[in-house]
Short mmCIF file of the C-alpha atoms (twelve columns), coordinates in Angstrom:
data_MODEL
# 
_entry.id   MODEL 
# 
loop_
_atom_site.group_PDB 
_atom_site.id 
_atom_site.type_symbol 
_atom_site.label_atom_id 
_atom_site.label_alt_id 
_atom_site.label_comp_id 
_atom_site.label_asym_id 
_atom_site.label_seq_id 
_atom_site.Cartn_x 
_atom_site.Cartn_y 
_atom_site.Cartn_z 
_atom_site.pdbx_PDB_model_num 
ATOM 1   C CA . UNK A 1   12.918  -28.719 20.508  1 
ATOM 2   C CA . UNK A 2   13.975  -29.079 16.602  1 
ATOM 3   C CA . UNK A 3   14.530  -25.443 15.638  1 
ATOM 4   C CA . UNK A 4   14.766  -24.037 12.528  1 
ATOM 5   C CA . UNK A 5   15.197  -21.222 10.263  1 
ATOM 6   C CA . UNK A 6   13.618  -21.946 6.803   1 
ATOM 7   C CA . UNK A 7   9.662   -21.807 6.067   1 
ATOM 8   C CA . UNK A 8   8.117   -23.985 3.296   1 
ATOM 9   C CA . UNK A 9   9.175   -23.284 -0.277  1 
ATOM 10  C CA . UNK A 10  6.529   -21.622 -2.343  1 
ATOM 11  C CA . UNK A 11  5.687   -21.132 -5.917  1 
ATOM 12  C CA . UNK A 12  6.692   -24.523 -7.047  1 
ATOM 13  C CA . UNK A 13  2.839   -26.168 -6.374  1 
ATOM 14  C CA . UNK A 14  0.979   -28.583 -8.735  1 
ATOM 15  C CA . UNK A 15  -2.029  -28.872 -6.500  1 
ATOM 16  C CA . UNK A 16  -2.665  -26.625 -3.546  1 
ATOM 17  C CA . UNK A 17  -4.641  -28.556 -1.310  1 
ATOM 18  C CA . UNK A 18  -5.319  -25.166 1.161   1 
ATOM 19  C CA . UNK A 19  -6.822  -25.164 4.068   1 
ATOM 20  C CA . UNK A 20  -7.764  -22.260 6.525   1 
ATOM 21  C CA . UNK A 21  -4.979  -21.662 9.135   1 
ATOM 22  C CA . UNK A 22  -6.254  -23.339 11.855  1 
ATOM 23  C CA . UNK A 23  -6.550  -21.064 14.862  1 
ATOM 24  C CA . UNK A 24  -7.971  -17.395 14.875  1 
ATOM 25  C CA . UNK A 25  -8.743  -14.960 17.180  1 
ATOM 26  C CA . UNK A 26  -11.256 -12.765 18.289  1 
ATOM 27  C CA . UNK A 27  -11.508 -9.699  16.087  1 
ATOM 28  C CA . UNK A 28  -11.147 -12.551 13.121  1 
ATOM 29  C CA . UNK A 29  -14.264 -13.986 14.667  1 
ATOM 30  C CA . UNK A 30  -16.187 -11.116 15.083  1 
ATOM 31  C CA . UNK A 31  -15.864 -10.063 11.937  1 
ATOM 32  C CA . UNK A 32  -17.562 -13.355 10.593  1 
ATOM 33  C CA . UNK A 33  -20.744 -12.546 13.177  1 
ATOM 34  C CA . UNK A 34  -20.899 -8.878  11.729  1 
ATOM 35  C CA . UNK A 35  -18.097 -7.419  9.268   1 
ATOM 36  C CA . UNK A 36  -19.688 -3.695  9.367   1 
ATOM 37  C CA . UNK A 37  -19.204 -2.994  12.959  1 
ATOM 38  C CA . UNK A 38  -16.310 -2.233  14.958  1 
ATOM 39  C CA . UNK A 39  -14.713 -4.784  17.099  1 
ATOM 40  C CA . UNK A 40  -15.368 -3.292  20.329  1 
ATOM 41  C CA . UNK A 41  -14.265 -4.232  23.380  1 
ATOM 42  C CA . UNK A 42  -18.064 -5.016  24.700  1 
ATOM 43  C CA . UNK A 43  -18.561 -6.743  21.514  1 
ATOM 44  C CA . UNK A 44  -15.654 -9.066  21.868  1 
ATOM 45  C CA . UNK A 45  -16.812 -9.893  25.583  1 
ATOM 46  C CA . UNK A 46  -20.465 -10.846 24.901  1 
ATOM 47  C CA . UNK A 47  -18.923 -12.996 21.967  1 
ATOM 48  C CA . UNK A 48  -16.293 -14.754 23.853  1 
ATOM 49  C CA . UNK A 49  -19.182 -15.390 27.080  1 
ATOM 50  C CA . UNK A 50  -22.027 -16.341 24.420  1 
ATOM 51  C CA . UNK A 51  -20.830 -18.285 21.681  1 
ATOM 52  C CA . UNK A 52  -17.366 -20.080 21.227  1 
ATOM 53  C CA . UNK A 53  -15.584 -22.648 22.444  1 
ATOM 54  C CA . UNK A 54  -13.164 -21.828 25.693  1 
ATOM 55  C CA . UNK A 55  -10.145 -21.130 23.151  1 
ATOM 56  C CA . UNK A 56  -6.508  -20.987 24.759  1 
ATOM 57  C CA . UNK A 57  -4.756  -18.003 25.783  1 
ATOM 58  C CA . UNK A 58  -1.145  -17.664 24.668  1 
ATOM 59  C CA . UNK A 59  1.715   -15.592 25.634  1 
ATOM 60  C CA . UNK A 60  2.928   -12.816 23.000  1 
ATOM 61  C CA . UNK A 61  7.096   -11.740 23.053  1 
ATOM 62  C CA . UNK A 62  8.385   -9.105  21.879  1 
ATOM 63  C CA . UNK A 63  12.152  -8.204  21.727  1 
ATOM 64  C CA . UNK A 64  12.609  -10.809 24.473  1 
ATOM 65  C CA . UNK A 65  9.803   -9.862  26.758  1 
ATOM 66  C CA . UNK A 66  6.561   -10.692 27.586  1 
ATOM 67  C CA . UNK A 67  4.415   -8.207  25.548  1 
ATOM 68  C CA . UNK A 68  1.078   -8.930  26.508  1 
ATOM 69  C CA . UNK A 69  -1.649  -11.976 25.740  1 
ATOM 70  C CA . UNK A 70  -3.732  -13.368 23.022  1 
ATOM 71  C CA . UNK A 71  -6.558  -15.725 23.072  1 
ATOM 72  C CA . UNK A 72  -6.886  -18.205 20.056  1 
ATOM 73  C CA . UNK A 73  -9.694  -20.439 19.342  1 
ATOM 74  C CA . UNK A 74  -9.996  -23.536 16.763  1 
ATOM 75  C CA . UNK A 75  -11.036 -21.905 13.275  1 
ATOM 76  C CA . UNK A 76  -14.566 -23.819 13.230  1 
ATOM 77  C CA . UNK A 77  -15.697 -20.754 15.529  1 
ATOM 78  C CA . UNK A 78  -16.058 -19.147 12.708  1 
ATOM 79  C CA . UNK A 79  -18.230 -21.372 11.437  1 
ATOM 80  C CA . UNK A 80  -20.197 -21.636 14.693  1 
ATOM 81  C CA . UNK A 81  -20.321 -17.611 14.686  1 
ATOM 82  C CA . UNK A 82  -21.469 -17.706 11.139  1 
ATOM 83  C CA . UNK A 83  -24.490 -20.042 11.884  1 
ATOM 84  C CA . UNK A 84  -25.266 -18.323 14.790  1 
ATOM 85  C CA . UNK A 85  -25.545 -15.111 12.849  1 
ATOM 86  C CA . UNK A 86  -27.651 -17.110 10.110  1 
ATOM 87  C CA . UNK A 87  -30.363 -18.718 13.570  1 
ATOM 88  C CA . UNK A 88  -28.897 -22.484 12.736  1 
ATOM 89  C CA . UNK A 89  -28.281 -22.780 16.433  1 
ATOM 90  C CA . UNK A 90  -28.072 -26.589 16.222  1 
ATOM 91  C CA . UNK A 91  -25.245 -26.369 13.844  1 
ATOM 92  C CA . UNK A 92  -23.647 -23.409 15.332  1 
ATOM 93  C CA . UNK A 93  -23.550 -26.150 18.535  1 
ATOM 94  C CA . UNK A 94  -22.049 -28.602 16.689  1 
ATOM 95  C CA . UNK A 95  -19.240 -26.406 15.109  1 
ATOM 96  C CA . UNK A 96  -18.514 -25.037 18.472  1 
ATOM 97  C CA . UNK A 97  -18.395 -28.835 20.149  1 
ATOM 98  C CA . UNK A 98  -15.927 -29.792 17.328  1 
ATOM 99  C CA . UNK A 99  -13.748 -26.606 18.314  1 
ATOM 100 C CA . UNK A 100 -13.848 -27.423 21.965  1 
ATOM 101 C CA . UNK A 101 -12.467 -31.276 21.289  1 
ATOM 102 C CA . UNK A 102 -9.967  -29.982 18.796  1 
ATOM 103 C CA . UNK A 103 -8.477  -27.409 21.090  1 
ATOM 104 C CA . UNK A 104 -8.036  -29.894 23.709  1 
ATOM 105 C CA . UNK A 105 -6.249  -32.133 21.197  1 
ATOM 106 C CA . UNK A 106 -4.270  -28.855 20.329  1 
ATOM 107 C CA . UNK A 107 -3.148  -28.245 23.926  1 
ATOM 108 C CA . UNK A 108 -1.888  -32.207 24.357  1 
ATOM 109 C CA . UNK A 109 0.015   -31.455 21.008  1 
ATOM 110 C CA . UNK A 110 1.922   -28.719 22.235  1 
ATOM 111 C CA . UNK A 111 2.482   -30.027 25.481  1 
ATOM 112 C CA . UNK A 112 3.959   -33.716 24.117  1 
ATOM 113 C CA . UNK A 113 6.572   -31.306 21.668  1 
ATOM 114 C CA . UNK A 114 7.118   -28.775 23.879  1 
ATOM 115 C CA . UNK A 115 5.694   -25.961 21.501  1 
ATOM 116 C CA . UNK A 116 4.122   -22.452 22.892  1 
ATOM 117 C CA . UNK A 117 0.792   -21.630 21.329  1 
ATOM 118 C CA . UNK A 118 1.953   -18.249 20.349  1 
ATOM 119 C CA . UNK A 119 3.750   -19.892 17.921  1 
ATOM 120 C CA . UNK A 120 1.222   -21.128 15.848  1 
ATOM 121 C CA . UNK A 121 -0.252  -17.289 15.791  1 
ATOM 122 C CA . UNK A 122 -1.138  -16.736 11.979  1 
ATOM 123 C CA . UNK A 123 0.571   -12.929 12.749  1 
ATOM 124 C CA . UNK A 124 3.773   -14.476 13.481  1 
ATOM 125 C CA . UNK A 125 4.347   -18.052 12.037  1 
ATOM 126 C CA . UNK A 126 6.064   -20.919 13.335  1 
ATOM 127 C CA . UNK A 127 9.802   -19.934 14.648  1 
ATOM 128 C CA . UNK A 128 10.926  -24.168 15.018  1 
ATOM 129 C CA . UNK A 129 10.144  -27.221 12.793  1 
ATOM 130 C CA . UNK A 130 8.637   -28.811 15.982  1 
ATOM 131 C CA . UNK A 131 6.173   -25.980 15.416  1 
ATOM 132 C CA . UNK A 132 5.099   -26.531 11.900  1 
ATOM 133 C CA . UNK A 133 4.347   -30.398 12.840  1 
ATOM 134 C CA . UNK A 134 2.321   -29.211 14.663  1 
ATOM 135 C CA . UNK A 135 0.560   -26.823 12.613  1 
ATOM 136 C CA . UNK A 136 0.134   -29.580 10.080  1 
ATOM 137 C CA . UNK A 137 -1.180  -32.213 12.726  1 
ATOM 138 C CA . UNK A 138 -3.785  -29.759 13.849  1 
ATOM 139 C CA . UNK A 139 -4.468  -28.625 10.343  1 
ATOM 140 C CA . UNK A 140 -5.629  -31.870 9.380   1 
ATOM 141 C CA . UNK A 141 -7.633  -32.525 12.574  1 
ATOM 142 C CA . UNK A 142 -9.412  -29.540 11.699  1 
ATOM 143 C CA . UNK A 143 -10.333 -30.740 8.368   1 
ATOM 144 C CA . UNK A 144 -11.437 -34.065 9.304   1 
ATOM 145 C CA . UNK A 145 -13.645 -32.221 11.860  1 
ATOM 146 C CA . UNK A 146 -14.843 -30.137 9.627   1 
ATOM 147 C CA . UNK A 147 -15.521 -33.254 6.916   1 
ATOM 148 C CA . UNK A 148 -17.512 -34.584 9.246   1 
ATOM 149 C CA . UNK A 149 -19.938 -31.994 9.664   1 
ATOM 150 C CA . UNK A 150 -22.538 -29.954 7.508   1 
ATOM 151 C CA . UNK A 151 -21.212 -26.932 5.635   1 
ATOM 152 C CA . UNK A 152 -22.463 -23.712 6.729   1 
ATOM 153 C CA . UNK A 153 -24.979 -22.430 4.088   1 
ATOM 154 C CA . UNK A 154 -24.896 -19.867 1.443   1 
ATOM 155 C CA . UNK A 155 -20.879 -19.759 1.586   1 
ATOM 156 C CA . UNK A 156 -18.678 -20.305 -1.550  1 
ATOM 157 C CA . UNK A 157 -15.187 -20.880 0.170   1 
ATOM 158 C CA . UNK A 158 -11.954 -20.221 -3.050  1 
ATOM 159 C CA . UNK A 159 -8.341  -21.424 -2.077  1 
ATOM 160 C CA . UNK A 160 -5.617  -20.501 -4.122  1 
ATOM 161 C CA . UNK A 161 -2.196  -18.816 -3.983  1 
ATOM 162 C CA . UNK A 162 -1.313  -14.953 -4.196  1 
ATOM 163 C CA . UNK A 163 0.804   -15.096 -7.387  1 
ATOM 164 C CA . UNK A 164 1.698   -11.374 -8.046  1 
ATOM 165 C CA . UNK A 165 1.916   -7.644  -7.325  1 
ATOM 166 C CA . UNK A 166 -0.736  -5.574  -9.912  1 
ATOM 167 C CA . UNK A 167 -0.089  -2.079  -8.762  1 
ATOM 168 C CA . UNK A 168 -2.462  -1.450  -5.546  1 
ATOM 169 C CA . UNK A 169 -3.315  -4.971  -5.700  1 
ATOM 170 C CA . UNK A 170 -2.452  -8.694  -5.680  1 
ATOM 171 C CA . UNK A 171 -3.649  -11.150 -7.940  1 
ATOM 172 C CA . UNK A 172 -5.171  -14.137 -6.671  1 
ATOM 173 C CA . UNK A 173 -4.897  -17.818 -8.196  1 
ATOM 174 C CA . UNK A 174 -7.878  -20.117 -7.655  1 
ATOM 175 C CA . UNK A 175 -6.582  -23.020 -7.685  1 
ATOM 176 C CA . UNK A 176 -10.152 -24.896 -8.873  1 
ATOM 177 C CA . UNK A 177 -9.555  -22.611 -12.342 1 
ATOM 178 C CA . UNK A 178 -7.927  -20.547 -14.490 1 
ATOM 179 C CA . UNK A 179 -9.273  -16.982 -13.570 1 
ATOM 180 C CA . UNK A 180 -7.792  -14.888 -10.879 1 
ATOM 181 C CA . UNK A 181 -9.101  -12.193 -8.271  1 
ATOM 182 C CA . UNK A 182 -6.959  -8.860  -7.431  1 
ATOM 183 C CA . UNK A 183 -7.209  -8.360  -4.020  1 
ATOM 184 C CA . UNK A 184 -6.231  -4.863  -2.184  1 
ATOM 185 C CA . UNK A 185 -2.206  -4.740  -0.865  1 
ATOM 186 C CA . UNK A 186 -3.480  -2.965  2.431   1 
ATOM 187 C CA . UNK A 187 -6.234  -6.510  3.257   1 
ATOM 188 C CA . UNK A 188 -2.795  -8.953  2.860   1 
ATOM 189 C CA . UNK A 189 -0.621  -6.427  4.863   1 
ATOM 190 C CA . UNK A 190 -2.979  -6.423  8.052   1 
ATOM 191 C CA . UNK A 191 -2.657  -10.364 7.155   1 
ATOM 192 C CA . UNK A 192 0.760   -10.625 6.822   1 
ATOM 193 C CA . UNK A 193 0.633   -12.028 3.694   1 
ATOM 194 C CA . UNK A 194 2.582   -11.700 0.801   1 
ATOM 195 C CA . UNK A 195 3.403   -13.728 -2.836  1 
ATOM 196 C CA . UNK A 196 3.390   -17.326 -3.054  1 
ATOM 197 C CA . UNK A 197 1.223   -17.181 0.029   1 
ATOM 198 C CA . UNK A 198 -2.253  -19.797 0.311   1 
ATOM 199 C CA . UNK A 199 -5.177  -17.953 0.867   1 
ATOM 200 C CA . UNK A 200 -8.864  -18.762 1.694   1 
ATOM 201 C CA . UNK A 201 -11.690 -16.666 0.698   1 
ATOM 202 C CA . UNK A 202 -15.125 -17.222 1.543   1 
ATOM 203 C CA . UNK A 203 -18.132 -15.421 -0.081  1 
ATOM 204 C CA . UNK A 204 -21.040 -15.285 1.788   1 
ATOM 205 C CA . UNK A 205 -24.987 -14.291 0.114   1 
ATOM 206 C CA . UNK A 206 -26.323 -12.467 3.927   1 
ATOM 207 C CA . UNK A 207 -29.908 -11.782 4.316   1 
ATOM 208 C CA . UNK A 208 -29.773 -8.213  2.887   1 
ATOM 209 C CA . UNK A 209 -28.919 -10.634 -1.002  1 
ATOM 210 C CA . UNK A 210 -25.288 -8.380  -0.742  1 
ATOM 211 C CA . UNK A 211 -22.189 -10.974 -0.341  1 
ATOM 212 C CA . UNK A 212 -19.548 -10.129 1.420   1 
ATOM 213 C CA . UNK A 213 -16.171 -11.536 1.771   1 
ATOM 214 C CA . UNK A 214 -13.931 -12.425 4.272   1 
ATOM 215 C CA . UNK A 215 -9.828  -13.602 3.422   1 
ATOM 216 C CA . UNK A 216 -7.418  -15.370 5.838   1 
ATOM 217 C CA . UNK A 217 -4.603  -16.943 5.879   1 
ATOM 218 C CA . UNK A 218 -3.841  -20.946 4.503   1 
ATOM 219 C CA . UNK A 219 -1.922  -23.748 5.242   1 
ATOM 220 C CA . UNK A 220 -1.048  -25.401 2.549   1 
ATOM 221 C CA . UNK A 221 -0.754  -29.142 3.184   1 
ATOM 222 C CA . UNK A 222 1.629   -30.830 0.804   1 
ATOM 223 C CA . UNK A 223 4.091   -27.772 0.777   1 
ATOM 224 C CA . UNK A 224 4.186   -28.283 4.638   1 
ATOM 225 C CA . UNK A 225 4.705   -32.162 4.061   1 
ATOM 226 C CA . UNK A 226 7.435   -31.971 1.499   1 
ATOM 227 C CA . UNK A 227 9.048   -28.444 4.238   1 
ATOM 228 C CA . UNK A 228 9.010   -30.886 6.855   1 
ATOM 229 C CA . UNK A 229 10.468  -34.004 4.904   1 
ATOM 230 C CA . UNK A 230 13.133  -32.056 3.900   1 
ATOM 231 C CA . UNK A 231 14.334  -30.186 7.143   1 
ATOM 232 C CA . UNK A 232 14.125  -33.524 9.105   1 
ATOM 233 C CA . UNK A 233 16.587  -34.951 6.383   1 
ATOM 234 C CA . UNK A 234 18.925  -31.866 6.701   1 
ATOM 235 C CA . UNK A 235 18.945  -32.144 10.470  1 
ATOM 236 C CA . UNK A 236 19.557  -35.931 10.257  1 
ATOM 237 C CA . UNK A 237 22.543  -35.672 8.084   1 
ATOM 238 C CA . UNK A 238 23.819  -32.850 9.966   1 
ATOM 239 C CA . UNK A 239 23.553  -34.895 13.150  1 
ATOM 240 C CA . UNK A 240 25.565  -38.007 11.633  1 
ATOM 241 C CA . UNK A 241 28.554  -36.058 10.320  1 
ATOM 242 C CA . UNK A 242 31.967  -36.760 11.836  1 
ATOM 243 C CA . UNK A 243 32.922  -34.554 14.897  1 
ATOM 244 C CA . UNK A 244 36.168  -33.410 15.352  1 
ATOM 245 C CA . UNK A 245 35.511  -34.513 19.120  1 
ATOM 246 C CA . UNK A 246 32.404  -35.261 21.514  1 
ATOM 247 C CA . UNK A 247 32.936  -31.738 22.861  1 
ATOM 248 C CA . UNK A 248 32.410  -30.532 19.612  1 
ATOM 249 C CA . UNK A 249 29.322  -32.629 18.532  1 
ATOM 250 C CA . UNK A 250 27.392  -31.563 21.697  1 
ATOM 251 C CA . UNK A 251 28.305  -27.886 20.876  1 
ATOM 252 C CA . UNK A 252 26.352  -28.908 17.544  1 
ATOM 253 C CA . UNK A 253 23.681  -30.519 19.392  1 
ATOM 254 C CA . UNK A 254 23.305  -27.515 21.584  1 
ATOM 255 C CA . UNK A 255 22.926  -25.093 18.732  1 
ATOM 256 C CA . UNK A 256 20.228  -26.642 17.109  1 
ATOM 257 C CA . UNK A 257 18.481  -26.689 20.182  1 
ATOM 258 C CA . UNK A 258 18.061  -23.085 20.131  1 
ATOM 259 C CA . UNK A 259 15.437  -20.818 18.628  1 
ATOM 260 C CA . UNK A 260 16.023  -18.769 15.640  1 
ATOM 261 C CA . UNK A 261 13.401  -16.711 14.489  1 
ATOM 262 C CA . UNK A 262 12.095  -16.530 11.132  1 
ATOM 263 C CA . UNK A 263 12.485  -13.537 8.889   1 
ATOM 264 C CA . UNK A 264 9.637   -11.667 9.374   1 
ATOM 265 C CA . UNK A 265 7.544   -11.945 6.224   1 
ATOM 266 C CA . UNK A 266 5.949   -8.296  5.120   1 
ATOM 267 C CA . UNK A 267 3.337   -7.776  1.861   1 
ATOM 268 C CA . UNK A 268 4.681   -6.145  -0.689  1 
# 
């Protein structure tokens, strides 16, 4: 595995080009289905039995131990929960086949680069650059998917970038316009989120005529092309420089091969 200890350079971005982050899990779904109750344990079972896709379940370290599990499921449950919410069962079926064939593309991705799932948890981010290829490869399979199929009605979805601190909140950039949204500090904190961040925000007009809104995390595309382009031309010259001796250049070799993990990134 190509490791790595950078993440993609923000602020520098002409045109955003943000899309969801591509996995959730199931409190993030629930929330879609009803964002005024509780995730309850009950809740989260009848969800899970009734209406998504089979997801993957992923192993969660912490300070070097196993510290328990996580299941994750293709973002397009959302959708499907959304739709199901709204009565469109035949889309909500649709949404929910897409997420089944994506996460079984997902799974064969990890497997050929030898990448745990937990790794592509939005609470943790990618720790190797093997891992953010794959983020991006999955990213884009999502949005094709997603292309292909009808948009789930009476949602405005607003990507953008989190640009700065305004007291108790953080100012959103759109990046269709010129205006800007403050968001709360304490929404992007249980998000791990922070500036120079992509965002997603979806509005949705429910039955009742209130909207309510829902914000995750992004992935923003060509950031994570030009992150990648640029760490496989470090590693590359790194691996051609002279060696003092072959001992030494598989010392090198071995180093690399080892996982560093990133600096945990905090709002605020």
């Amino acid at each position: 595995m190509t490791t790595t200890d950078a993440h993609p350079t923000r602020h520098n971005l002409h045109t955003y080009d943000v899309e969801p982050w591509p996995l959730a899990n199931l409190e993030q779904i629930l929330q879609a289905v009803d964002p005024v109750k509780p995730a309850t344990q009950q809740r989260l079972r009848t969800l899970k039995a009734k209406s998504l896709s089979a997801g993957l379940l992923a192993p969660l370290s912490g300070e070097g131990r196993l510290a328990g599990r996580i299941s994750l499921f293709c973002d397009l449950n959302i959708d499907a929960a959304v739709l199901h919410r709204q009565g469109n069962e035949k889309l909500a079926a649709d949404y929910r086949s897409a997420a089944s064939a994506l996460e079984d593309r997902l799974l064969k991705l990890l497997q050929e680069s030898h990448v745990q799932l937990d790794e592509l948890y939005e609470a943790s981010r990618p720790r190797s650059l093997d891992a953010w290829k794959v983020l991006r490869s999955f990213t884009r399979d999502c949005r094709q998917a997603r292309d292909q199929l009808q948009p789930v009605p009476n949602e405005r979805v607003i990507t953008g970038i989190l640009r700065e601190h305004r007291g108790d909140s953080v100012r959103f950039s759109p990046e269709s316009d010129g205006s800007f949204i403050d968001l709360p500090v304490e929404v992007l904190r249980r998000l791990n989120l922070s500036i120079g961040d992509p965002v997603v925000m979806v509005h949705e007009l429910i039955a009742s005529g209130v909207t309510v809104t829902r914000v995750r995390a992004g992935v923003c595309l060509p950031e994570l092309d030009e992150f990648v382009e640029h760490e496989e031309d470090r590693l590359d010259i790194q691996a051609r420089q002279p060696f003092a001796s072959p001992e030494d250049r598989r010392k090198f070799l071995e180093a690399t091969a080892d996982e560093i993990p990133l600096r945990k990134r905090a709002a605020g």
